[in-house]
Coordinates of C-alpha atoms in Angstrom, one line a residue:
X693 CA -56.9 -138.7 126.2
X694 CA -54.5 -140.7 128.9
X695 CA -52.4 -141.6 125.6
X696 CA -52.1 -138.6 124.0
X697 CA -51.2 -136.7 127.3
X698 CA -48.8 -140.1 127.7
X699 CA -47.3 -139.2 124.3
X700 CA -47.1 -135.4 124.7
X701 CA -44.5 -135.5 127.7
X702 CA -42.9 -138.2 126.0
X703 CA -42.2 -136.6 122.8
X704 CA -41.5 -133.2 125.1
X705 CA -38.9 -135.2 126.8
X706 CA -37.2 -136.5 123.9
X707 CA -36.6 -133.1 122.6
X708 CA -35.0 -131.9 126.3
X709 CA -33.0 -134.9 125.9
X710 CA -32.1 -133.8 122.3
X711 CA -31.2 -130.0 123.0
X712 CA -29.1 -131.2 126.4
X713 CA -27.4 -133.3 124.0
X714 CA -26.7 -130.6 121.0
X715 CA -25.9 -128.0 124.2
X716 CA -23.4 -130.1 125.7
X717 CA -21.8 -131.4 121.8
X718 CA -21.5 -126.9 121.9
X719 CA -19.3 -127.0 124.8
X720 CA -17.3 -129.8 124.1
X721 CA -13.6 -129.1 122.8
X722 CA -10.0 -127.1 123.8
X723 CA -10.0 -125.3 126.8
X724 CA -6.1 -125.6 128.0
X725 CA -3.5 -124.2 126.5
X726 CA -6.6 -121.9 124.9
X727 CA -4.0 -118.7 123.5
X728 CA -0.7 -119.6 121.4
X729 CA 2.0 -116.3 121.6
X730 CA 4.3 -115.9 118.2
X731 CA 7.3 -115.9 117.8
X732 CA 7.9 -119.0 119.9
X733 CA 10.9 -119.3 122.0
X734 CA 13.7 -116.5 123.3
X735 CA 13.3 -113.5 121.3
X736 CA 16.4 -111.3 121.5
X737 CA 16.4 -107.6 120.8
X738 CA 20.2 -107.1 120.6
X739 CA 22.6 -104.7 121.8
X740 CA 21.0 -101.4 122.4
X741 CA 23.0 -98.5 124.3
X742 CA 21.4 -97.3 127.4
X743 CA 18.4 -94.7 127.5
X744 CA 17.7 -95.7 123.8
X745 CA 14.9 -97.9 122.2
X746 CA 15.6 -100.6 120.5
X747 CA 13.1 -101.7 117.1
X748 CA 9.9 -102.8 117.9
X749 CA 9.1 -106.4 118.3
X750 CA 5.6 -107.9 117.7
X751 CA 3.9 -110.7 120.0
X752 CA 1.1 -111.7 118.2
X753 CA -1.7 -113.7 120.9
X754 CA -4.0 -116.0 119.0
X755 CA -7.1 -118.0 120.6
X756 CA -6.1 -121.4 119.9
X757 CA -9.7 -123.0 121.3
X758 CA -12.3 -124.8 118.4
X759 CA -15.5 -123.2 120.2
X760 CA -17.3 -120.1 119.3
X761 CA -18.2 -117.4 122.1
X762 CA -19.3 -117.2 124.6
X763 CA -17.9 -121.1 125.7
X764 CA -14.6 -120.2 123.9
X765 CA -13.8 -116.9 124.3
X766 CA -10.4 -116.0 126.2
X767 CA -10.3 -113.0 128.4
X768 CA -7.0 -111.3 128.6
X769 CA -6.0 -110.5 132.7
X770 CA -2.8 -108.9 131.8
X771 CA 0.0 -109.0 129.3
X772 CA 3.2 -107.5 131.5
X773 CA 6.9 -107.6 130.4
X774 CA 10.0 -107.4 132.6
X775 CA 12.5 -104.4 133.5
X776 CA 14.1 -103.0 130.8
X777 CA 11.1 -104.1 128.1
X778 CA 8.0 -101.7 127.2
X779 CA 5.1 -101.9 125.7
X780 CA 5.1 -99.5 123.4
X781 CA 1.2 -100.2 121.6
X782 CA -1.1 -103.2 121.5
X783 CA -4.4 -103.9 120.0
X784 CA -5.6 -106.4 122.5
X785 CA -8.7 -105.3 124.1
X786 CA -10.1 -107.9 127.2
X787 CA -11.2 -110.5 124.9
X788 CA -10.0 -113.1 121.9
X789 CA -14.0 -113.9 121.3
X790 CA -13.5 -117.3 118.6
X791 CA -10.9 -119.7 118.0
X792 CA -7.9 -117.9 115.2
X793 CA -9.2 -114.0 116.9
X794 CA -5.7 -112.3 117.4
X795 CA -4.2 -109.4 118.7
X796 CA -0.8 -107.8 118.7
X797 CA 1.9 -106.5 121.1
X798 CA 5.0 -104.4 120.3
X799 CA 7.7 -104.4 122.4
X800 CA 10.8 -102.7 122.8
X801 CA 13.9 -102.6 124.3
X802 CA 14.6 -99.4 126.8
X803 CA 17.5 -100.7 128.7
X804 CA 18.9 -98.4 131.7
X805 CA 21.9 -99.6 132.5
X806 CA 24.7 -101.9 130.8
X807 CA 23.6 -104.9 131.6
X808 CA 22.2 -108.3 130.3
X809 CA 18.5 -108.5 130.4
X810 CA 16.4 -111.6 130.1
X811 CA 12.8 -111.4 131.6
X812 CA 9.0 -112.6 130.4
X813 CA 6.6 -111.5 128.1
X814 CA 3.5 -112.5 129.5
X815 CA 0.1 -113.0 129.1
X816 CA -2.4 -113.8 131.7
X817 CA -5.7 -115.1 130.8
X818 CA -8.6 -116.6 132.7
X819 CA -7.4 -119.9 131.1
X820 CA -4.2 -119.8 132.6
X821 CA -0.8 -117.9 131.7
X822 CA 1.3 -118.1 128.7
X823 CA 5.2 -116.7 128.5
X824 CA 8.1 -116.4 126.0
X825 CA 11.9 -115.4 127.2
X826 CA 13.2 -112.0 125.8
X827 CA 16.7 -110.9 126.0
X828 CA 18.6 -107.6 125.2
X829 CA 21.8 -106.3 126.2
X830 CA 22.8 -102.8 127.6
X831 CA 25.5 -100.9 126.0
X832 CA 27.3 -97.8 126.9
X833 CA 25.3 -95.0 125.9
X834 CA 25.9 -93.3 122.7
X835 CA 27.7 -90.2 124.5
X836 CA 29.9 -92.3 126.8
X837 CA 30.9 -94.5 123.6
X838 CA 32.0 -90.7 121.9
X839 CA 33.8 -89.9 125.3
X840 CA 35.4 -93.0 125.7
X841 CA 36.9 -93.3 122.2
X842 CA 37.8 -90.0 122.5
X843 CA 39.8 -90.6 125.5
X844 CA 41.4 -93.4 124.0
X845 CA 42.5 -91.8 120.5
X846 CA 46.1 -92.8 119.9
X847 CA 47.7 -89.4 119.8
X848 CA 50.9 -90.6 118.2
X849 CA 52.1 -87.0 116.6
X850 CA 52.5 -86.1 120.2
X851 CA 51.4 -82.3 118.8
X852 CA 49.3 -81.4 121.8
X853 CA 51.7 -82.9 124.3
X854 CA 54.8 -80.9 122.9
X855 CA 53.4 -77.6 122.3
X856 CA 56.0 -74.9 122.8
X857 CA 55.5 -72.3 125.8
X858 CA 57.3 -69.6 124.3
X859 CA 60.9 -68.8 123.7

């Protein structure tokens, strides 16, 4: 009896020791850097007068981790973008559950004054924060461009300036 008790916890041991081992090989892989945001680098969305919207760009947010949920899984904090920039619709909910789940993000370009803009689009997870640089540029508004090369028009007949009063 002693050796087949002895044996029992033994063998109930060994398989402990075997799931620890098979949980910890589940949690083992990328945690930093866990999203990736496309397109990389400075995306610019031109010259756009003010008070108008410029075409939509899309940010796409991919988990980049190799574990399934729940160790994987990337909750979203935030995605925020600077003055000027709007969110116009996403499809992110709070989580990117397994490693290649993606969302998407389109942007545009509102800008309210002419003006230069560079800011963030930004994404902040409970792994850490990812940005990319966007740019856009402010132009005079559609009216005061009219106005302006209205005001400007060579008016070389000189018809208006020499219009008779009478005689």
């Amino acid at each position: 009896r002693s050796l087949m008790k002895n044996t029992i916890i033994i063998f109930c041991m060994a398989i402990a020791s075997f799931i620890v081992v098979i949980q910890s090989a589940a949690y083992s892989g990328t945690l930093v850097g866990a999203i990736n945001i496309s397109p990389k680098g400075t995306v610019d969305f031109g010259s756009v007068p003010v008070n108008s919207q410029s075409d939509d760009k899309k940010f796409t947010i991919t988990n980049r981790t190799d574990l399934t949920a729940p160790a994987g899984a990337v909750t979203i904090l935030s995605i925020s973008v600077g003055s000027g920039f709007v969110i116009k619709s996403t499809t992110c909910g709070t989580s990117l559950a397994n490693p290649g789940d993606s969302c998407a993000v389109n942007v545009v370009f509102v800008p309210s004054a002419e003006s230069n803009y560079s800011d963030n689009f930004t994404v902040e997870t409970d792994r850490g924060t990812c940005s990319e640089t966007i740019t856009g540029t402010g132009t005079p508004s559609i009216g005061a461009a009219l106005l302006l090369s209205m005001l400007n028009k060579d008016d070389s007949d000189g018809c208006a300036a020499n219009a008779s009063t009478g005689g």
